[in-house]
XYZ file of C-alpha atoms in Angstrom:
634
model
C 14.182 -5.254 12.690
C 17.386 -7.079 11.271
C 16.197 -10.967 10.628
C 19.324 -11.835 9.125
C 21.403 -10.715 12.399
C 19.281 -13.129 14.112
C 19.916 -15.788 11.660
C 23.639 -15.392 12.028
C 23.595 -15.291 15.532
C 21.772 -18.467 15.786
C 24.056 -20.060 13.310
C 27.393 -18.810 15.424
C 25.300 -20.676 18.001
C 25.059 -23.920 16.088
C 28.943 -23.753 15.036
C 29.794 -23.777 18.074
C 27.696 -26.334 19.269
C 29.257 -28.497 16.252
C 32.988 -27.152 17.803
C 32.400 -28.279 21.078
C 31.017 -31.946 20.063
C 34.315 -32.422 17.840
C 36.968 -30.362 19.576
C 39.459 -28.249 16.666
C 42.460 -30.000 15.398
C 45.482 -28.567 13.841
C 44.592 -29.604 10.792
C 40.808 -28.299 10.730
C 40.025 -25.374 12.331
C 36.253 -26.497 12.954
C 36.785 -29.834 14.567
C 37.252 -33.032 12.745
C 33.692 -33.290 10.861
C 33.331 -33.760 7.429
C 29.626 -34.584 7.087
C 27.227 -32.121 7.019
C 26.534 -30.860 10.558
C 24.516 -27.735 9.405
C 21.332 -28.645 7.401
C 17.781 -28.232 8.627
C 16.540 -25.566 11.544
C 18.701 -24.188 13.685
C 16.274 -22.946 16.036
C 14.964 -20.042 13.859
C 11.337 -20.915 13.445
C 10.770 -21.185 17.220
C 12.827 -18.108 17.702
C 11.147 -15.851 15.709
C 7.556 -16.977 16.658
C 8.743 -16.521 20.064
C 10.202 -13.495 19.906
C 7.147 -12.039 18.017
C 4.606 -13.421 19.567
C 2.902 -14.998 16.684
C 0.298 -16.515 18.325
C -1.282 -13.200 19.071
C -2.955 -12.334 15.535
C -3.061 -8.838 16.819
C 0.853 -8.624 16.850
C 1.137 -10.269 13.494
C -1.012 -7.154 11.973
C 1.745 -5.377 13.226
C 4.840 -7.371 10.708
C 4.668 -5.150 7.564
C 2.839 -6.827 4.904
C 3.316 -7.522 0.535
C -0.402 -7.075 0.581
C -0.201 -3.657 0.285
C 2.123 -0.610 -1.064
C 5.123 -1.867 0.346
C 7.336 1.412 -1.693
C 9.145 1.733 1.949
C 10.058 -1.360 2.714
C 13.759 -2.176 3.509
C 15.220 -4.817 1.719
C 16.484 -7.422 4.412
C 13.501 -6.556 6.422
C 10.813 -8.568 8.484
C 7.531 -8.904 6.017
C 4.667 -11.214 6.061
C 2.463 -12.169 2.933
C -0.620 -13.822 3.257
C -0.918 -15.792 -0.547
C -2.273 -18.347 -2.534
C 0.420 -21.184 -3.393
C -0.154 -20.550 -7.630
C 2.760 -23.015 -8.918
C 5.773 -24.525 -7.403
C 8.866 -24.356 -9.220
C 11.816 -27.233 -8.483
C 13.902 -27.396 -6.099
C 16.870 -24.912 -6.168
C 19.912 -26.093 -4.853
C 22.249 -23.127 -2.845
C 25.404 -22.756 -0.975
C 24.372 -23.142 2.826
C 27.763 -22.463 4.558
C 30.831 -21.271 3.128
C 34.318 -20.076 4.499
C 35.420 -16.613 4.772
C 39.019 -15.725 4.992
C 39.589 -12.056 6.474
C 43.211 -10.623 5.556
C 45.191 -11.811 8.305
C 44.227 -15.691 7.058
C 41.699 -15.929 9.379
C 38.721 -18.354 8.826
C 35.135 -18.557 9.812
C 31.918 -20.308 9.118
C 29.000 -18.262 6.958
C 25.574 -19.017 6.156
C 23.632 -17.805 2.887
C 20.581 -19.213 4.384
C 17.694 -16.897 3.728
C 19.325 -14.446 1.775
C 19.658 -14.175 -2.128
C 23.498 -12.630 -1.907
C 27.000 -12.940 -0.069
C 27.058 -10.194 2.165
C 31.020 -10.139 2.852
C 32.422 -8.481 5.597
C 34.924 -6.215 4.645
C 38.298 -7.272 4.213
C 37.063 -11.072 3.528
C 36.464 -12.936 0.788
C 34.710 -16.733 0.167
C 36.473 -19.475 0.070
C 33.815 -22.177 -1.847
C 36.524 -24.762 -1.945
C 36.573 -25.853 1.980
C 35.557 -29.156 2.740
C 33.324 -27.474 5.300
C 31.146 -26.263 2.461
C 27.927 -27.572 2.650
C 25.245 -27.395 -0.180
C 21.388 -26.843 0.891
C 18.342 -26.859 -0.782
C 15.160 -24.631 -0.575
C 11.436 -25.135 -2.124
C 10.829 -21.929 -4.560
C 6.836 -20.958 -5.161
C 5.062 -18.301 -7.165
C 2.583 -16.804 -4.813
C -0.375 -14.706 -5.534
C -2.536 -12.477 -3.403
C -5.742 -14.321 -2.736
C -7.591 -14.334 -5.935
C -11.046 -12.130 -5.385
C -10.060 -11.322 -1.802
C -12.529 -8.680 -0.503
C -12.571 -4.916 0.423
C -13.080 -5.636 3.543
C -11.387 -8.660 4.100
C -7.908 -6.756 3.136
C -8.819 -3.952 5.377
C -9.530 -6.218 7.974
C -5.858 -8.566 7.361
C -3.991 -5.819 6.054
C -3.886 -2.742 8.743
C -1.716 0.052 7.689
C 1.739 -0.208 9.964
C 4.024 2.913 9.427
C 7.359 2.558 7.976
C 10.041 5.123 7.429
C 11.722 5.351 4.110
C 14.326 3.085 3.523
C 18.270 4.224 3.115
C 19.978 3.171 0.240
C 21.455 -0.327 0.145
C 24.976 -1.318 -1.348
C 24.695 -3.460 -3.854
C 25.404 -7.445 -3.299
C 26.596 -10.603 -5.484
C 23.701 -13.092 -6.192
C 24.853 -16.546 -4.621
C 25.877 -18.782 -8.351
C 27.349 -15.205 -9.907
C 31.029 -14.617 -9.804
C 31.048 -11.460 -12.056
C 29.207 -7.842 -12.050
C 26.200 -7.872 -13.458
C 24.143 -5.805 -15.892
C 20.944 -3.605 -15.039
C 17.485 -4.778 -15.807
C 14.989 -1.833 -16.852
C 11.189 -2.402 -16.884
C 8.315 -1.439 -18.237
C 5.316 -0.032 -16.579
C 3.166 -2.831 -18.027
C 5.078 -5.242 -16.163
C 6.348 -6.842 -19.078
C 10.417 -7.649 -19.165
C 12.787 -4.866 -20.914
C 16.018 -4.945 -20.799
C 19.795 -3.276 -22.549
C 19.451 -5.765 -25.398
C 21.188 -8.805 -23.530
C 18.260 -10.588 -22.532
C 16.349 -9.323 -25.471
C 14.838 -12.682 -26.808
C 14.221 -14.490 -23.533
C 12.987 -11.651 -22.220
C 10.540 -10.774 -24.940
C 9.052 -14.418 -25.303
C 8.316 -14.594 -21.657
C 6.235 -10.978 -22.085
C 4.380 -11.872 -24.592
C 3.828 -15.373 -23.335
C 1.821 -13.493 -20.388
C -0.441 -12.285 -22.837
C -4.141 -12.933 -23.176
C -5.877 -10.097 -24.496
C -7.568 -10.195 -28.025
C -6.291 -7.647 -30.621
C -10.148 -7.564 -31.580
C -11.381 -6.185 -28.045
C -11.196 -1.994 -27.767
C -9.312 -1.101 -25.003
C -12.947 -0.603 -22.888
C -13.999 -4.012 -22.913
C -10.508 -6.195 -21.707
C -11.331 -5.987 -18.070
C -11.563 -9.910 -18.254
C -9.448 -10.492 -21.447
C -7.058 -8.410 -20.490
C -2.857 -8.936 -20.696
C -2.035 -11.192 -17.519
C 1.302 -10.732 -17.069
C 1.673 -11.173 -12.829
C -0.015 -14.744 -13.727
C -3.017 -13.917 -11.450
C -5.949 -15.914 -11.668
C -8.408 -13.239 -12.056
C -6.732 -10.435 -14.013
C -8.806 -7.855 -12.866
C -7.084 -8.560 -8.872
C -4.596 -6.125 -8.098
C -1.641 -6.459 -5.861
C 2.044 -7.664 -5.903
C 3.030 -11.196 -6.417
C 6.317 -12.754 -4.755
C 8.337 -15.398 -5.130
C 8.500 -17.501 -1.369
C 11.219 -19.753 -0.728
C 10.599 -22.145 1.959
C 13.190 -23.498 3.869
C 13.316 -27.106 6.531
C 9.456 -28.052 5.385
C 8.036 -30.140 7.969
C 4.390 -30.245 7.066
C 3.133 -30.679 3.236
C 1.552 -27.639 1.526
C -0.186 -28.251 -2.069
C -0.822 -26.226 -5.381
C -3.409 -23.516 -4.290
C -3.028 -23.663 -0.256
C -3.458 -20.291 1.397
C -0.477 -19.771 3.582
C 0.764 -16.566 5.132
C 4.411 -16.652 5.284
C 6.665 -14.354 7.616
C 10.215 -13.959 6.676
C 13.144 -11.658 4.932
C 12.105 -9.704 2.212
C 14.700 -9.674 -0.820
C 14.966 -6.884 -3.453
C 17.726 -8.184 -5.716
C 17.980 -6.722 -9.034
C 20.837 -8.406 -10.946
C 19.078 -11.617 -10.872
C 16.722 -10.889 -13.161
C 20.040 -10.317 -15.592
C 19.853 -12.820 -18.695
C 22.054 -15.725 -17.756
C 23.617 -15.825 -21.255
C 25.435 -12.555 -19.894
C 26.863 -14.092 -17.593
C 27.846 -17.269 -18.385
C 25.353 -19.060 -16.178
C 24.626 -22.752 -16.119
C 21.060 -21.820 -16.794
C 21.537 -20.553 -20.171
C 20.695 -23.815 -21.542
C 17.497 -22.510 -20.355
C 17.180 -18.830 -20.435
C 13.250 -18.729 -21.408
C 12.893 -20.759 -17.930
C 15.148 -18.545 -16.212
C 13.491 -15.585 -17.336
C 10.132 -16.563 -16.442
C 11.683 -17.969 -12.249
C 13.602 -14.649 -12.255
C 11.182 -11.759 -13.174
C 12.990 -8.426 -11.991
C 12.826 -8.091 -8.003
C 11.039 -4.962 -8.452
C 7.806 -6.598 -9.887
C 8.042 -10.459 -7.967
C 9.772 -9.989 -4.900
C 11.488 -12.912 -3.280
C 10.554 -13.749 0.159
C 12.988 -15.894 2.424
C 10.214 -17.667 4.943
C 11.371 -17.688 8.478
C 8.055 -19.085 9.385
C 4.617 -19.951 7.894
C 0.993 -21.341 8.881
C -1.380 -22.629 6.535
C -4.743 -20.647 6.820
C -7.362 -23.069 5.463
C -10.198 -21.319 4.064
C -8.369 -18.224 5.363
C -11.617 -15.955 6.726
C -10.094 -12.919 8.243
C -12.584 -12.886 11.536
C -12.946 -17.066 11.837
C -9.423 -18.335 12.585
C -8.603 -21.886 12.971
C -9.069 -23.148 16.403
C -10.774 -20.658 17.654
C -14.550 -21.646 15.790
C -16.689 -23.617 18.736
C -15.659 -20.662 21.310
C -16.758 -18.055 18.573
C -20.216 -20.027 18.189
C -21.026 -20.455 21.206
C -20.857 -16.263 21.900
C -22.970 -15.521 18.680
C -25.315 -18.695 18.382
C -28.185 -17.055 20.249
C -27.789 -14.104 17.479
C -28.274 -16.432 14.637
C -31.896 -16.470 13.462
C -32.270 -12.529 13.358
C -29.096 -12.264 11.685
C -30.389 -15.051 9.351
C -33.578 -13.306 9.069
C -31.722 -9.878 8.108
C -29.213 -11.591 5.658
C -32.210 -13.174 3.830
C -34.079 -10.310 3.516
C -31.332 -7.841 2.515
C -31.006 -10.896 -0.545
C -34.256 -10.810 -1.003
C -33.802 -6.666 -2.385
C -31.250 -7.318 -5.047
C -33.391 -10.655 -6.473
C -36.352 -8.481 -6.659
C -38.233 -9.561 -3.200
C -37.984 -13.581 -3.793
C -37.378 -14.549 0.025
C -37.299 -18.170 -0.726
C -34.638 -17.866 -3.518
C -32.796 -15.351 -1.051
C -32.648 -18.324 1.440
C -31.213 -20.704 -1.082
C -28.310 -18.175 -2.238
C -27.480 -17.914 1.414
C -27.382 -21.504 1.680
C -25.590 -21.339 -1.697
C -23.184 -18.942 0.218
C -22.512 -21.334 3.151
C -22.059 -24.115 1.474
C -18.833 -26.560 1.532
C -17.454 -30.185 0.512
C -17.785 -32.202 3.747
C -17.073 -35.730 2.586
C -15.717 -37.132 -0.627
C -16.657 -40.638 -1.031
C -16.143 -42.005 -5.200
C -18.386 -40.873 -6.872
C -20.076 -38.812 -4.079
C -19.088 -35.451 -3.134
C -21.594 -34.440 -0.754
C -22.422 -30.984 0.965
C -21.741 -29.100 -2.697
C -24.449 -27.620 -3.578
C -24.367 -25.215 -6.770
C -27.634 -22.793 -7.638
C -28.507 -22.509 -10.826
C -31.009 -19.191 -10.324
C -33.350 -19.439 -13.339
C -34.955 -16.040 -14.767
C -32.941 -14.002 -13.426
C -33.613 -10.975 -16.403
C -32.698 -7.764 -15.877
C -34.338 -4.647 -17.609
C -30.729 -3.007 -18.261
C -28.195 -4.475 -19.988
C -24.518 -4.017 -19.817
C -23.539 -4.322 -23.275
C -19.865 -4.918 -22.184
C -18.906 -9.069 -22.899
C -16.422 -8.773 -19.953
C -18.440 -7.788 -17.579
C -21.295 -9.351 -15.456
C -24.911 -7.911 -16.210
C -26.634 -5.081 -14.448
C -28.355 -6.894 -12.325
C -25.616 -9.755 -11.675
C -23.733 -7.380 -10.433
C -25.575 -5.902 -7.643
C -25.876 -9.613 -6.714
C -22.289 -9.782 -6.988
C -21.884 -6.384 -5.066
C -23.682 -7.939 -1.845
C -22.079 -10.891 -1.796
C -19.005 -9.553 -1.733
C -19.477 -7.346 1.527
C -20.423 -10.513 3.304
C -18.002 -13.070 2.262
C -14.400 -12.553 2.044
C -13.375 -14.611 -1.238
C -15.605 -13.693 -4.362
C -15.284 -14.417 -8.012
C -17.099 -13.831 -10.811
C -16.647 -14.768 -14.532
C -19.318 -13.391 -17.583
C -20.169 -16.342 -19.609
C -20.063 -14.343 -22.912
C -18.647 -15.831 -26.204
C -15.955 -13.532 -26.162
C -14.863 -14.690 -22.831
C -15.413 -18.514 -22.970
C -13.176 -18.601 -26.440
C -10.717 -16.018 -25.950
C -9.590 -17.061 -22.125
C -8.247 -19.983 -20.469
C -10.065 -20.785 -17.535
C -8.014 -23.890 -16.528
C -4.287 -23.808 -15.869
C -1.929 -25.137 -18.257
C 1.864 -26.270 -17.859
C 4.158 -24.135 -20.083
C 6.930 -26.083 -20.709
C 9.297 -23.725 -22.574
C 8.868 -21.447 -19.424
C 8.585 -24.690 -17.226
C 5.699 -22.887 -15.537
C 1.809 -23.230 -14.878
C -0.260 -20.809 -16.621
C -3.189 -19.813 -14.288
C -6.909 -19.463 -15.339
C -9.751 -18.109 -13.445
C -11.001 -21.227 -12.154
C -7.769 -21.277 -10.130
C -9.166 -19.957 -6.611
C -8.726 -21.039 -3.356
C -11.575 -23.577 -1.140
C -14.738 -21.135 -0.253
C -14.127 -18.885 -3.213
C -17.779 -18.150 -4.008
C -18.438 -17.667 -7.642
C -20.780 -16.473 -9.480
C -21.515 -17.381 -13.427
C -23.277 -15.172 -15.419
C -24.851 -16.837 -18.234
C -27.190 -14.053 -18.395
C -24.214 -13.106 -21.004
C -24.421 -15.316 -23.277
C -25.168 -14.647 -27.024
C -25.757 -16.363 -30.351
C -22.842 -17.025 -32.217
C -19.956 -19.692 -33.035
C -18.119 -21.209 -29.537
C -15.102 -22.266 -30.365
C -12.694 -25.248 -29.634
C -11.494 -23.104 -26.194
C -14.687 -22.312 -25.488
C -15.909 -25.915 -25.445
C -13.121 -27.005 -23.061
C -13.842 -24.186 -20.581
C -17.744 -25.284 -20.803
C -16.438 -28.639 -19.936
C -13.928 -27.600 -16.994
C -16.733 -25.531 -15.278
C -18.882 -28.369 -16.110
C -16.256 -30.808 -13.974
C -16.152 -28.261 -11.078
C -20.055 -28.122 -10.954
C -20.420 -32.010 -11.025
C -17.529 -33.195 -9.206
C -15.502 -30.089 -7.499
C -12.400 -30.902 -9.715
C -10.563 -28.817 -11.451
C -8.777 -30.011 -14.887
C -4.997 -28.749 -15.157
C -3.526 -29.053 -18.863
C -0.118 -30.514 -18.719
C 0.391 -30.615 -22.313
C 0.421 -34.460 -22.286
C -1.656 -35.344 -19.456
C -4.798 -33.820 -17.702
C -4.621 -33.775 -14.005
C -7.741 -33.285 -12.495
C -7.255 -30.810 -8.583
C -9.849 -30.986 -5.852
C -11.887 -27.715 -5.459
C -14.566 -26.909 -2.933
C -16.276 -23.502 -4.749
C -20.177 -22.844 -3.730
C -21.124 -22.057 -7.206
C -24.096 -19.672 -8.013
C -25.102 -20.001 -11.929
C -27.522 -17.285 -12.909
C -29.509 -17.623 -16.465
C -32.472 -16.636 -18.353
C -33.812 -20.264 -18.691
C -32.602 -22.924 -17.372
C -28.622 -22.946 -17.358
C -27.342 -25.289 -19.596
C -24.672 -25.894 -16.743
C -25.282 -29.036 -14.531
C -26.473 -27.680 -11.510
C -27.628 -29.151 -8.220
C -30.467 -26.934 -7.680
C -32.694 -24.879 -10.540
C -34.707 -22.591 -8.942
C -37.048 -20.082 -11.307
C -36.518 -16.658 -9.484
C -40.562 -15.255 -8.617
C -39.514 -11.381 -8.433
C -42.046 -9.017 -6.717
C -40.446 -6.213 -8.465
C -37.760 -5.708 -11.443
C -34.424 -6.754 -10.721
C -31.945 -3.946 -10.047
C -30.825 -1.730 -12.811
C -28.088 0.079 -11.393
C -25.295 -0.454 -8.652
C -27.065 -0.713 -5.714
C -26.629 2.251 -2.586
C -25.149 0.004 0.093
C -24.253 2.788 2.054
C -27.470 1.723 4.640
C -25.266 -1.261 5.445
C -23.445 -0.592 8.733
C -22.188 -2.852 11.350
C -21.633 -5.666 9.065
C -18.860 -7.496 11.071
C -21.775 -9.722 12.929
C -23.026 -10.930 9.812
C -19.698 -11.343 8.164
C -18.359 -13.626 11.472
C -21.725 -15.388 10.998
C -21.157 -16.486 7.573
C -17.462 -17.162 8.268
C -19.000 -19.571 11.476
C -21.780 -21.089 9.766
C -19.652 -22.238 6.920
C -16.521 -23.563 9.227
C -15.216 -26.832 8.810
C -14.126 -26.776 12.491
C -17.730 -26.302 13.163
C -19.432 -30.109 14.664
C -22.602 -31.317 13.247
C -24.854 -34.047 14.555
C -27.463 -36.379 13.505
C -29.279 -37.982 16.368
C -30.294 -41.909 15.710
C -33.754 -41.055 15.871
C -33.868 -38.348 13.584
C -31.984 -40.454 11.289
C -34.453 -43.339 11.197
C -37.280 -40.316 10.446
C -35.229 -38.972 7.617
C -34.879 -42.592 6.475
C -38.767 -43.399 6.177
C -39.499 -39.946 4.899
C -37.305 -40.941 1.881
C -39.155 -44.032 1.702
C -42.576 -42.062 1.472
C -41.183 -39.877 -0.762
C -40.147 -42.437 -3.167
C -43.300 -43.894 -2.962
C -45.119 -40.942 -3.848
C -42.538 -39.752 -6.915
C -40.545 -42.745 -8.384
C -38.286 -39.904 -10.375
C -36.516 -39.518 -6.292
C -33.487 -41.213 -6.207
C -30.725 -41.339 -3.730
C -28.827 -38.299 -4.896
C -31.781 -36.319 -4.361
C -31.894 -37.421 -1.027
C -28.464 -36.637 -0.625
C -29.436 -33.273 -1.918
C -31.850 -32.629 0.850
C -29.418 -34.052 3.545
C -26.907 -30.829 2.663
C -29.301 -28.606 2.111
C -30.964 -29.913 5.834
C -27.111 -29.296 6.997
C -27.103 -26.285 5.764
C -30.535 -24.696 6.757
C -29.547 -26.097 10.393
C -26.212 -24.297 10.859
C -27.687 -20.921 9.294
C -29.997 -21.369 11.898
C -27.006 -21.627 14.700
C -28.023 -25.779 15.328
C -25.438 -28.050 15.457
C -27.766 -30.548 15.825
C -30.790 -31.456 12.584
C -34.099 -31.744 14.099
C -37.193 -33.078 12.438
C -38.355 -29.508 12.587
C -35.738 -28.654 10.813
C -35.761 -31.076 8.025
C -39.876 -30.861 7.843
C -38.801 -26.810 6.993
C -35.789 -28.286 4.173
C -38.692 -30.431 2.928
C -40.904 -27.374 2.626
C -38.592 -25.114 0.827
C -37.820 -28.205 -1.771
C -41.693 -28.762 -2.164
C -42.251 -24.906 -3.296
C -38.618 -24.846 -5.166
C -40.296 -27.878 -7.486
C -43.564 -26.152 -7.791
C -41.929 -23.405 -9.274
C -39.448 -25.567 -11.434
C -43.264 -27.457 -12.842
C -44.717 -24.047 -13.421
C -41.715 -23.633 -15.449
C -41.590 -26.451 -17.585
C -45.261 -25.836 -18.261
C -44.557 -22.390 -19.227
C -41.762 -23.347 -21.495
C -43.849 -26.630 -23.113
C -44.857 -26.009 -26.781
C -49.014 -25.299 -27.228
C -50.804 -28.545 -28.769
């Protein structure tokens, strides 16, 4: 209930551990240290996941959470926020202990350690100047909810835990300010506004934030439109926050999923221009204003603790994977069987193109080797025409969407991006460093490992693409090819590792480089409408069996002698068609993988490869039927 009285109680604890090692003198009331005695953990990570048992997932439901309305929350209170890391600012340097002097002279050791203000007792006052003072620093990130997180996922992380309304809080002194501040107003567009002191700082960072096109009527900017929480798919909604990490012991990178527990901080005279106060950072005030957005939009986050989720599926948690499997393998091939053919409805009744989106679904990197990256495997579903059309260049197409509507009640990470010419020239799908803001810019290919995505190229229209539009091509071109993402730093491009099964659909054949082109076969039109998925019940089977079948932790075996089979059936293969080569063999291996695990085998059988070999065989009768069809007449 009070994290911070725990804090100081377990720093009283260390002082006087530090007293009793060097005894008080009369010339320093705290022993005869100088050096720094107080940096790193005092015990509070261990504490707090002891005292909460957080390895009981059930009991961290019950922490309050940023994922959802949090208008009740009391500042200083116990939150967790589960988050994608989006950019991580530098170091900030803050004071760690300080001396209080009460009235009477008295002096004692204080901590600002996971807190954004001196809270003073009464009747004291700091005293900065001690030699006891000891400066610490702390790792600031801008955190996101997790881009294209699911209905149901959220529902399923994000329980509703009652809170009663919060009293009203004195106001504090932020930790560098020495004199009262000035209010901060805002806007309900979640752009900066202010009295007129921050005006110019304030106003460049707003419209910096901006993305939408003055050409697009207000109808059509559900992709285009104004960014200004830096989310990578503006149409997510949610609060970001600002986490400050504190004693990192294990590395976390640019787009981890973490879910940080720790002391939630409302504080809203730091977002105060620092020119009005005679700050050090008003060499800077553009980069201030853009680390110190008001409280009341970002939220700052003090972690007392944090674990990184990995691919962060809400049923599947990290280390518990091989005892999950073994409880639902039996169930896998009728749940396989009703996944496919539930597909198979919203791609018109093609069963073999409903296995490979499943397959598409399941996929993951498993080994990157230069220039290999095998067990990608991106779908490029060939004419896929739908009867409606959604004349909207910012949205997906009728009949993508339904696609896209399924997906999404299966998987819990889901993204998907309308390849229209408005969209590919007026956005920026790659991140960019802003250095006047000292800040990176997100784009919508910014998502988190076992995002699945889906491309609709379906959208796609004659006209002019443009330089942007070109460079976006080209980034989802590097994703498709390689799984890495390029980031724009101005004077550099730094290419980030990504793991997205990508699902490309397309009248012909995408001009995307794809792994697989499979010509849809419908039995029956494509859907044009949203799609009644109200007959859907009991999904939480199929929704652990994807999360299962798609684990890393999952263990995956080929025997010697199946090897030496798969071996000579490549060798007959090339025989028979020279145009094989080793990456399509490599093809066929993840796809094997694959069709095994959706299966619930752990182990690939020759049965099971003779059945990958099958489904390739009619996939590349379909792609010659194809060509033929689209072969000028002599």
């Amino acid at each position: 209930q009070n994290p911070l009285a725990m804090v100081n109680h377990l720093f009283e604890t260390k002082v006087a551990s530090v007293n009793q090692a060097a005894p008080p003198s009369p010339n320093n009331a705290f022993g005869a240290r100088r050096a720094p005695q107080f940096a790193g953990d005092w015990g509070v990570k261990a504490f707090v996941e002891e005292a909460l048992n957080l390895q009981d997932r059930e009991a961290i439901k019950q922490i309050p959470s940023l994922n959802t309305p949090h208008d009740l929350l009391r500042p200083n209170s116990l939150v967790r926020f589960r988050c994608m890391i989006q950019d991580m600012f530098d170091p900030e340097f803050y004071v760690g202990v300080y001396e209080q002097i009460n009235e009477a002279g008295g002096r004692q050791l204080a901590t600002c350690k996971y807190q954004e203000t001196l809270d003073l007792v009464p009747g004291h006052e700091a005293n900065f100047n001690s030699p006891l003072c000891e400066t610490f620093e702390r790792l600031p990130l801008y955190c996101v909810p997790i881009p294209g997180e699911t209905q149901w996922a959220k529902e399923t992380s994000y329980p509703p835990v009652h809170l009663s309304p919060a009293p009203t809080q004195r106001s504090k002194r932020p930790l560098e300010d020495d004199t009262e501040q000035s209010s901060m107003d805002t806007t309900t567009s979640g752009t900066l506004a202010d009295d007129g002191a921050s005006s110019s700082a304030s106003k460049r960072f707003a419209d910096s934030t901006t993305v939408a096109s003055a050409s697009m009527s207000p109808e059509s900017t559900t992709f285009l439109a104004a960014n200004t929480r830096n989310f990578p798919l503006p149409t997510d909604l949610g609060t970001p926050c600002i986490v400050k990490m504190y004693d990192l012991e294990d590395q976390i990178r640019l787009n981890d999923i973490i879910e940080v527990i720790g002391v939630y901080c409302v504080t809203p005279s730091l977002a105060a221009a620092p020119e009005a106060n005679g700050r050090s950072e008003e060499a800077f005030p553009e980069e201030y204003m853009a680390h110190n957005p008001p409280t009341s939009l970002v939220p700052h986050l003090h972690v007392l603790t944090h674990r990184n989720l990995g691919r962060a599926h809400p049923l599947v948690h990290n280390g518990a994977v091989n005892n999950l499997f073994a409880s639902a393998q039996s169930s896998f091939p009728a749940m396989r069987t009703q996944i496919v053919n539930v597909l198979s409805r919203v791609l018109g009744g093609d069963m073999l193109a409903a296995e490979y989106v499943l397959l598409n679904m399941l996929s993951r990197v498993t080994i990157r080797k230069e220039p290999l990256v095998l067990g990608k495997f991106s779908l490029n579903l060939a004419n896929f025409v739908s009867l409606v059309e959604n004349p909207d260049p910012t949205a997906l197409s009728v009949s993508a969407a339904a696609l896209f509507q399924l997906v999404s009640l299966l998987l819990p990470k889901v993204a998907g991006i309308p390849l229209s010419l408005p969209v590919l020239n007026q956005t920026v799908l790659t991140p960019r460093k802003d250095y006047t803001f000292n800040r990176l810019t997100t784009g919508a290919l910014q998502l988190t490992a076992g995002t699945w995505l889906l491309l609709d190229e379906t959208k796609m229209a004659s006209g002019q693409l443009q330089a942007q539009g070109v460079q976006n091509l080209q980034a989802i071109s590097s994703v498709l090819q390689k799984q890495l993402l390029p980031y724009d730093f101005q004077y550099h491009v730094t290419d980030f590792l990504t793991d997205l099964p990508i699902l490309v659909a397309s009248h012909g054949k995408s001009m995307l480089p794809c792994d697989v082109l499979l010509p849809l076969t419908p039995l029956y039109p494509l859907p044009t409408e949203p799609l009644d998925m109200s007959s859907l019940t009991n999904l939480h089977p199929f929704r652990v069996y994807c999360g299962l079948a798609s684990s890393e932790e999952l263990q995956y075996d080929i025997p010697e002698e199946v090897s030496s089979y798969l071996e000579a059936d490549f060798v007959r293969a090339r025989q028979e068609d020279p145009k094989v080569s080793q990456d399509t063999f490599h093809g066929w291996m993840s796809l094997a993988r694959l069709a095994a695990l959706s299966f619930g085998e752990t182990v690939l059988t020759v049965d099971r490869w003779n059945y990958v070999r099958e489904m390739e065989r009619n996939r590349a009768s379909r792609v010659a039927g194809m060509a033929t069809r689209s072969a000028p007449s002599s």
